[in-house]
Coordinates of C-alpha atoms in Angstrom, one line a residue:
M297 CA -3.2 -2.3 19.9
L298 CA 0.3 -3.6 19.0
E299 CA 0.9 -0.4 17.0
Q300 CA 0.0 1.7 20.0
L301 CA 2.2 -0.4 22.4
L302 CA 5.2 0.2 20.1
I303 CA 4.5 3.9 19.9
H304 CA 3.9 4.7 23.5
Q305 CA 6.0 1.9 25.2
P306 CA 4.1 2.2 28.5
E307 CA 5.7 1.2 31.8
D308 CA 2.6 -0.9 32.6
P309 CA 1.7 -2.6 29.2
I310 CA -1.1 -4.7 30.7
Q311 CA -2.9 -1.6 32.1
F312 CA -2.3 0.2 28.9
M313 CA -3.9 -2.6 26.9
I314 CA -6.9 -2.7 29.3
Q315 CA -7.5 1.1 28.9
H316 CA -7.1 0.7 25.1
L317 CA -9.8 -2.0 24.9
L318 CA -12.1 0.0 27.2
R319 CA -11.8 3.0 24.8
D320 CA -13.0 0.8 21.9
N321 CA -11.9 3.4 19.3
D322 CA -9.9 1.3 16.9
H323 CA -12.3 2.0 14.1
V324 CA -13.0 5.8 14.6
P325 CA -12.0 8.0 11.7
K326 CA -8.4 9.2 11.5
I327 CA -8.2 11.0 8.2
V328 CA -5.9 13.5 6.6
V329 CA -7.2 15.6 3.6
L330 CA -4.6 17.3 1.6
G331 CA -4.6 19.3 -1.6
P332 CA -3.5 22.6 -3.3
P333 CA -5.2 25.9 -2.8
A334 CA -8.8 26.0 -4.2
S335 CA -8.9 22.2 -4.6
G336 CA -11.9 22.0 -2.2
K337 CA -10.1 20.1 0.6
T338 CA -11.8 22.2 3.3
T339 CA -15.2 21.5 1.8
I340 CA -14.5 17.8 1.5
A341 CA -13.1 17.6 5.1
M342 CA -16.1 19.5 6.4
W343 CA -18.6 17.2 4.7
L344 CA -16.7 14.1 5.8
S345 CA -16.8 15.4 9.4
K346 CA -20.5 15.9 9.3
H347 CA -21.2 12.6 7.6
L348 CA -19.0 10.5 9.9
N349 CA -19.9 12.6 13.0
S350 CA -16.2 13.2 13.6
N351 CA -14.1 16.2 14.6
L352 CA -12.8 18.6 12.0
L353 CA -9.3 19.9 12.9
T354 CA -8.0 23.1 11.2
K355 CA -5.4 25.6 12.1
E356 CA -8.2 28.2 12.6
N357 CA -10.4 26.2 15.0
M358 CA -7.5 24.9 17.0
M359 CA -6.1 28.4 17.5
G360 CA -9.6 29.7 18.3
K361 CA -9.9 27.8 21.6
K362 CA -10.4 30.4 24.3
V363 CA -9.3 28.4 27.4
S364 CA -6.1 27.0 26.0
P365 CA -2.7 28.7 26.8
V366 CA -1.2 26.9 23.8
A367 CA -4.0 28.2 21.5
T368 CA -3.7 31.7 22.9
E369 CA 0.1 31.8 22.3
A370 CA -0.4 30.4 18.8
R371 CA -3.2 33.0 18.1
N372 CA -1.0 35.9 19.2
Y373 CA 1.9 34.7 17.2
Y374 CA -0.3 34.3 14.1
Q375 CA -1.7 37.7 14.4
K376 CA 1.8 39.1 14.4
F377 CA 3.6 37.0 11.8
K378 CA 0.6 35.5 9.8
T379 CA 2.1 32.0 10.4
I380 CA 2.9 29.7 13.3
P381 CA 6.1 27.6 13.8
N382 CA 6.0 23.8 13.4
N383 CA 6.5 23.1 17.1
M384 CA 3.6 25.3 18.1
L385 CA 1.3 23.7 15.5
I386 CA 2.3 20.3 16.7
Q387 CA 1.4 21.3 20.3
L388 CA -2.0 22.4 19.1
I389 CA -2.6 19.1 17.4
K390 CA -1.3 17.1 20.5
E391 CA -3.6 19.0 22.8
R392 CA -6.7 18.7 20.5
M393 CA -6.3 15.1 19.7
G394 CA -5.8 14.2 23.4
E395 CA -9.3 15.6 24.2
E396 CA -12.2 13.1 24.9
D397 CA -14.2 13.9 21.8
C398 CA -11.3 13.2 19.4
I399 CA -10.5 10.0 21.2
R400 CA -14.1 8.8 21.1
R401 CA -15.2 10.1 17.6
G402 CA -11.9 10.4 15.8
W403 CA -10.5 13.3 13.8
I404 CA -10.1 14.8 10.3
L405 CA -7.1 17.0 9.6
D406 CA -7.7 19.7 7.0
G407 CA -4.6 20.6 5.1
I408 CA -2.2 19.3 7.8
P409 CA 0.6 18.3 7.5
E410 CA 2.0 20.9 5.2
T411 CA 5.6 19.8 5.2
R412 CA 7.8 16.7 5.6
E413 CA 8.9 18.0 9.0
Q414 CA 5.4 18.3 10.2
V415 CA 4.7 14.7 9.1
L416 CA 7.6 13.4 11.2
M417 CA 6.7 15.5 14.2
I418 CA 3.1 14.2 14.1
Q419 CA 4.3 10.6 13.8
T420 CA 6.6 11.1 16.7
L421 CA 3.6 12.0 18.9
G422 CA 2.0 8.6 17.9
F423 CA -0.8 10.1 15.8
A424 CA -1.1 8.0 12.7
P425 CA -3.9 8.5 10.1
R426 CA -5.7 5.5 8.7
H427 CA -6.7 7.2 5.5
V428 CA -5.0 10.0 3.6
I429 CA -6.8 11.8 0.7
V430 CA -5.0 14.0 -1.8
L431 CA -7.0 16.2 -4.2
N432 CA -5.4 17.1 -7.5
A433 CA -6.3 19.5 -10.3
P434 CA -4.4 21.5 -13.0
D435 CA -3.0 24.7 -11.7
T436 CA -4.9 26.7 -14.3
V437 CA -8.1 25.3 -13.0
L438 CA -7.2 26.0 -9.4
I439 CA -6.2 29.7 -10.1
E440 CA -9.5 30.3 -11.9
R441 CA -11.4 28.6 -9.2
N442 CA -9.6 30.6 -6.4
L443 CA -10.5 33.9 -7.9
G444 CA -14.2 33.2 -7.4
K445 CA -13.9 31.9 -3.8
R446 CA -16.1 33.6 -1.1
I447 CA -16.5 32.8 2.6
D448 CA -19.5 33.1 5.0
P449 CA -18.0 34.8 8.0
Y450 CA -20.7 33.4 10.3
T451 CA -20.5 29.7 9.4
G452 CA -17.1 29.4 7.7
E453 CA -18.8 27.7 4.7
I454 CA -17.0 28.3 1.4
Y455 CA -18.9 29.3 -1.7
H456 CA -18.0 30.2 -5.3
T457 CA -19.3 32.9 -7.6
T458 CA -19.7 30.4 -10.5
F459 CA -19.8 26.9 -9.2
D460 CA -21.5 27.1 -5.8
W461 CA -23.4 30.3 -5.2
P462 CA -25.9 30.3 -2.2
S463 CA -29.6 30.6 -3.0
E464 CA -30.4 32.6 0.1
P465 CA -30.1 36.4 -0.4
E466 CA -29.1 36.9 3.2
V467 CA -26.1 34.6 2.8
Q468 CA -25.2 36.2 -0.5
N469 CA -25.0 39.6 1.1
R470 CA -22.7 38.7 3.9
L471 CA -20.2 36.7 1.9
I472 CA -16.7 38.2 1.9
E473 CA -13.7 37.7 -0.4
P474 CA -10.8 36.0 1.5
K475 CA -7.4 37.5 1.5
G476 CA -4.6 36.0 -0.7
I477 CA -6.6 34.8 -3.6
S478 CA -5.2 36.9 -6.4
E479 CA -3.6 35.1 -9.4
L480 CA -0.1 36.0 -8.3
E481 CA -0.6 35.0 -4.7
T482 CA -2.3 31.7 -5.7
A483 CA 0.5 30.8 -8.1
Q484 CA 3.1 31.3 -5.3
K485 CA 1.0 29.1 -3.0
L486 CA 0.8 26.4 -5.6
L487 CA 4.5 26.5 -6.1
D488 CA 5.1 26.0 -2.4
Y489 CA 2.5 23.3 -2.2
H490 CA 4.1 21.3 -5.1
R491 CA 7.5 21.6 -3.5
N492 CA 6.3 20.2 -0.2
I493 CA 3.7 17.6 -1.3
A494 CA 6.4 15.6 -3.1
R495 CA 8.1 15.0 0.2
I496 CA 4.9 14.3 2.2
L497 CA 3.3 11.6 0.1
P498 CA 6.1 9.0 0.5
S499 CA 5.3 8.9 4.2
Y500 CA 1.8 7.4 3.5
P501 CA 2.4 4.7 0.8
K502 CA -0.3 2.2 1.7
I503 CA -3.0 4.5 2.9
L504 CA -3.0 7.2 0.2
K505 CA -5.9 7.9 -2.2
S506 CA -5.5 10.4 -5.0
I507 CA -8.7 12.0 -6.3
S508 CA -9.2 14.4 -9.1
A509 CA -10.7 17.7 -7.8
D510 CA -11.5 18.8 -11.4
Q511 CA -15.0 17.3 -11.2
P512 CA -18.3 18.2 -9.3
C513 CA -17.7 18.5 -5.6
V514 CA -20.4 15.9 -4.8
D515 CA -18.5 13.3 -6.9
V516 CA -15.3 14.1 -5.2
F517 CA -17.0 13.7 -1.8
Y518 CA -18.5 10.3 -2.6
Q519 CA -15.2 9.0 -3.8
A520 CA -13.6 10.2 -0.6
L521 CA -16.4 8.8 1.5
T522 CA -16.2 5.4 -0.2
Y523 CA -12.4 5.3 0.5
V524 CA -12.5 6.3 4.2
Q525 CA -15.2 3.7 4.8
T526 CA -12.9 0.8 3.6
N527 CA -10.7 -1.1 6.0
H528 CA -7.1 -1.6 5.1
R529 CA -5.6 -5.1 5.2
T530 CA -3.8 -5.7 8.4
N531 CA 0.0 -6.2 8.3
A532 CA -0.4 -9.4 10.3
P533 CA 0.2 -12.6 8.3
F534 CA -3.0 -13.9 6.6
T535 CA -3.3 -17.6 5.9
P536 CA -6.4 -18.3 3.8
R537 CA -8.7 -21.0 5.0
V538 CA -11.3 -21.2 2.4
L539 CA -14.5 -23.3 2.4
L540 CA -16.5 -23.7 -0.8
C541 CA -20.1 -24.9 -0.4
G542 CA -22.5 -25.8 -3.1
A543 CA -24.6 -28.6 -4.7
V544 CA -23.0 -31.3 -6.8
G545 CA -22.1 -29.8 -10.1
S546 CA -21.9 -26.3 -8.9
G547 CA -18.3 -25.9 -9.8
K548 CA -16.6 -26.3 -6.4
S549 CA -13.8 -28.6 -7.6
L550 CA -12.9 -26.2 -10.5
Q551 CA -12.9 -23.1 -8.3
A552 CA -10.8 -25.0 -5.6
A553 CA -8.3 -26.0 -8.3
L554 CA -8.0 -22.4 -9.6
L555 CA -7.4 -21.0 -6.1
A556 CA -4.9 -23.7 -5.3
Q557 CA -3.0 -23.0 -8.6
K558 CA -2.9 -19.2 -8.3
Y559 CA -2.3 -18.8 -4.6
G560 CA -0.5 -22.0 -3.6
L561 CA -3.3 -23.2 -1.3
V562 CA -3.7 -26.9 -0.5
N563 CA -6.7 -28.3 -2.4
V564 CA -8.6 -30.5 0.1
C565 CA -11.4 -32.5 -1.3
C566 CA -13.0 -34.6 1.4
G567 CA -14.2 -37.4 -1.0
Q568 CA -10.8 -37.6 -2.6
L569 CA -9.1 -37.9 0.8
L570 CA -11.2 -41.0 1.6
K571 CA -10.3 -42.6 -1.7
E572 CA -6.6 -41.9 -1.1
A573 CA -6.8 -43.4 2.4
V574 CA -8.3 -46.6 0.9
A575 CA -5.8 -46.7 -1.9
D576 CA -2.9 -46.3 0.5
K577 CA -4.2 -49.1 2.7
S578 CA -3.7 -46.9 5.8
N579 CA -5.3 -47.5 9.2
Y580 CA -8.1 -45.1 8.2
G581 CA -8.3 -46.7 4.8
Q582 CA -9.0 -50.1 6.4
L583 CA -11.9 -48.5 8.4
I584 CA -13.3 -46.9 5.2
Q585 CA -12.9 -49.9 2.9
P586 CA -16.1 -51.8 4.1
Y587 CA -18.3 -48.8 3.6
F588 CA -17.0 -48.3 0.1
E589 CA -17.6 -52.0 -0.7
K590 CA -21.2 -51.8 0.5
K591 CA -21.6 -48.4 -1.2
I592 CA -22.9 -46.7 2.0
T593 CA -22.0 -43.4 3.6
V594 CA -18.8 -43.3 5.7
P595 CA -19.7 -42.2 9.3
D596 CA -18.8 -38.6 10.1
S597 CA -16.6 -39.8 13.0
I598 CA -14.3 -41.4 10.6
V599 CA -14.4 -38.7 7.9
I600 CA -13.5 -36.0 10.4
K601 CA -10.4 -37.9 11.6
V602 CA -9.2 -38.3 8.0
L603 CA -9.8 -34.6 7.3
V604 CA -8.2 -33.3 10.5
S605 CA -5.2 -35.5 9.8
R606 CA -4.8 -33.7 6.5
L607 CA -5.4 -30.2 7.7
Q608 CA -2.8 -30.6 10.5
K609 CA 0.0 -31.2 8.1
Q610 CA 2.6 -28.6 7.6
D611 CA 1.7 -27.5 4.1
C612 CA -1.9 -26.7 5.2
V613 CA -0.7 -24.8 8.2
Q614 CA 1.9 -22.8 6.3
K615 CA 0.2 -22.2 2.9
G616 CA -3.5 -22.3 3.9
W617 CA -6.2 -24.6 2.3
V618 CA -9.3 -24.6 0.2
L619 CA -11.9 -27.2 1.4
H620 CA -14.9 -28.6 -0.5
D621 CA -17.3 -31.5 -0.1
F622 CA -17.3 -31.1 3.7
P623 CA -19.3 -30.0 5.7
R624 CA -22.5 -30.9 4.0
D625 CA -24.8 -30.4 6.9
L626 CA -25.0 -28.6 10.2
D627 CA -23.7 -31.5 12.3
Q628 CA -20.6 -31.7 10.1
A629 CA -20.1 -28.0 10.4
F630 CA -20.2 -28.2 14.2
L631 CA -17.9 -31.2 14.1
L632 CA -15.3 -29.3 12.0
R633 CA -15.4 -26.3 14.4
S634 CA -15.1 -28.5 17.5
S635 CA -12.0 -30.1 15.8
G636 CA -10.3 -26.6 15.8
F637 CA -10.6 -25.9 12.1
S638 CA -12.7 -22.9 11.2
P639 CA -12.6 -21.3 7.7
N640 CA -11.9 -17.6 7.5
R641 CA -13.6 -17.3 4.1
V642 CA -16.8 -19.2 3.1
F643 CA -18.5 -19.1 -0.3
F644 CA -21.8 -20.6 -1.3
L645 CA -22.1 -21.3 -5.1
N646 CA -25.7 -21.0 -6.1
V647 CA -26.7 -22.8 -9.4
P648 CA -30.3 -23.5 -10.5
L649 CA -31.5 -27.1 -10.8
D650 CA -31.9 -26.9 -14.5
S651 CA -28.3 -25.8 -15.0
I652 CA -27.0 -28.6 -12.7
L653 CA -29.0 -31.2 -14.6
E654 CA -27.6 -29.8 -17.9
R655 CA -24.0 -29.9 -16.5
L656 CA -24.2 -33.5 -15.1
T657 CA -26.7 -35.6 -17.0
L658 CA -25.0 -34.8 -20.3
R659 CA -21.5 -36.0 -19.1
R660 CA -20.1 -39.0 -20.8
I661 CA -16.8 -41.0 -20.6
D662 CA -15.0 -43.0 -23.3
P663 CA -14.3 -46.5 -21.9
V664 CA -11.5 -47.0 -24.4
T665 CA -9.4 -43.9 -23.8
G666 CA -10.8 -42.7 -20.4
E667 CA -11.4 -39.2 -21.9
R668 CA -14.4 -37.3 -20.6
F669 CA -16.9 -35.5 -22.9
H670 CA -20.0 -33.4 -22.5
L671 CA -22.7 -33.8 -25.2
M672 CA -23.3 -30.0 -25.2
Y673 CA -20.1 -28.3 -24.2
K674 CA -17.5 -30.9 -25.4
P675 CA -19.1 -33.3 -27.8
P676 CA -17.1 -36.3 -29.2
P677 CA -15.3 -35.6 -32.5
T678 CA -16.7 -38.7 -34.3
M679 CA -19.8 -40.8 -34.4
E680 CA -17.7 -43.9 -33.6
I681 CA -16.6 -42.4 -30.3
Q682 CA -20.1 -41.1 -29.5
A683 CA -21.5 -44.6 -30.0
R684 CA -19.3 -46.1 -27.3
L685 CA -19.6 -43.4 -24.7
L686 CA -21.0 -44.4 -21.3
Q687 CA -22.8 -42.4 -18.6
S688 CA -21.7 -42.7 -15.0
P689 CA -24.5 -44.1 -12.8
K690 CA -24.2 -41.1 -10.5
D691 CA -25.0 -38.7 -13.4
V692 CA -28.4 -40.2 -14.0
E693 CA -31.1 -37.6 -13.6
E694 CA -32.9 -39.3 -10.7
K695 CA -29.7 -39.5 -8.7
V696 CA -28.7 -36.0 -9.4
K697 CA -32.1 -34.7 -8.3
L698 CA -31.7 -36.8 -5.1
Q699 CA -28.3 -35.2 -4.4
M700 CA -29.8 -31.8 -5.0
D701 CA -32.7 -32.5 -2.6
L702 CA -30.3 -33.5 0.1
F703 CA -28.2 -30.3 -0.4
Y704 CA -31.2 -28.0 -0.3
R705 CA -32.4 -29.5 3.0
S706 CA -29.2 -28.6 4.7
S707 CA -28.0 -25.5 2.8
S708 CA -30.1 -22.9 4.7
E709 CA -28.8 -24.2 8.0
L710 CA -25.2 -24.0 6.8
E711 CA -25.8 -20.4 5.6
D712 CA -27.1 -19.5 9.0
F713 CA -24.1 -21.2 10.7
Y714 CA -21.5 -19.3 8.6
T715 CA -22.9 -15.9 9.2
K716 CA -20.2 -14.1 7.2
A717 CA -20.4 -16.3 4.2
I718 CA -20.5 -14.8 0.7
T719 CA -23.2 -16.1 -1.7
L720 CA -22.3 -16.1 -5.4
N721 CA -24.1 -16.8 -8.6
G722 CA -22.3 -20.0 -9.8
D723 CA -24.4 -20.1 -13.0
Q724 CA -22.0 -18.0 -15.1
D725 CA -18.6 -18.3 -16.7
P726 CA -16.3 -20.1 -14.3
Y727 CA -13.6 -17.5 -14.6
T728 CA -16.1 -14.8 -13.7
V729 CA -17.0 -16.8 -10.6
F730 CA -13.3 -17.2 -9.8
E731 CA -12.8 -13.4 -10.0
Y732 CA -15.6 -12.9 -7.4
I733 CA -14.1 -15.6 -5.1
E734 CA -10.6 -14.2 -5.5
S735 CA -11.9 -10.7 -4.5
G736 CA -13.5 -12.2 -1.4
V737 CA -10.3 -14.0 -0.5
I738 CA -7.8 -11.2 -0.9
N739 CA -10.0 -8.3 0.4
P740 CA -11.1 -7.8 4.0
L741 CA -14.6 -9.0 4.8
P742 CA -17.2 -6.2 4.8
E743 CA -18.8 -5.3 8.1
K744 CA -22.0 -6.8 7.0
V745 CA -22.5 -9.2 4.2
C746 CA -26.0 -9.0 2.6

């Protein structure tokens, strides 16, 4: 909406915004398909148009309108000179894109713009594509391919004597050889194309996708379709607010540390915040101290105050944060939301009970040095050290199973609460898990997360 306001600069911006919202067309296709002669751009544009239920815009169909004075003038000019000037082409585009079906269902430009000047004229009108596809292939391949091109005069479908010959005899018999496909003519067109495309591409630096056309047409189409169905990152500032959910031992702390280290996020561990408050002897710490001494759960009303106090600090606001160990149940999730702090990325780390038990119950600590060991993954170097290792009471199998039971009771409710959460397999190499989380943080959320 802001982009359209800047382009059109309406006298009544409020009414303009209302009309823009009523149209609800921010996500309709706005695609440009470019490529040299015989690259298959018309076929790809046509298939995209059918698949996306959008409008295919070509010079031919825009000039073919019967009731348009602009189209009539362009058609007469083309019949006489076999080309149309830029200003006339831009008027055709302006008229066609202003029609209701283009506004409602979007558009796909086939082979337009052809020059840098046309790019600038289209931009001046306020028509900006969201996706630009450029097909590429060696000139020798394109010349050979162009020689076999045939067109169905009834449907406009393009066929090829070698690669795409129709099966119906009726269609075969009516195919015609288009003009201008000789080797010399094709070479001249390729020379003109290469001269112009080098000046066009810099106008679309962030929305451009180059696809090799020297492969089966179906493969080209699916690559193009995959690209146009992706959403680009907005230019608006994005501050990550990441929530990691998972059972004890699922790897939340490690993943939070990796995110904080790579992206400068503030690592917010709720349990650690409570310990720091007690150590600092703050007002909150004095409230928490009795619960620690009695080894009972700190009430949510106190926990949320400590957490909110941390999330309100300037570093969290400016850099973003990664939160773990809270919320653990639905009530805490509602409490976090009502406090005005909602994550924009949520990940659930799923790890089987057997793996959790293996990770936690085999942990040990050296009471002399304070060093931590794991009997399977990081065993002590000597028998002397092994003999003095101690197990934390919280790592006893019974207590781990109790913690897991508590998590499983509330996890389904949390997953229902965070409808756009991404569930990951946490029972794999931690850096593999981090790559999945990283991808979910830096990329836009999909329309539907399965």
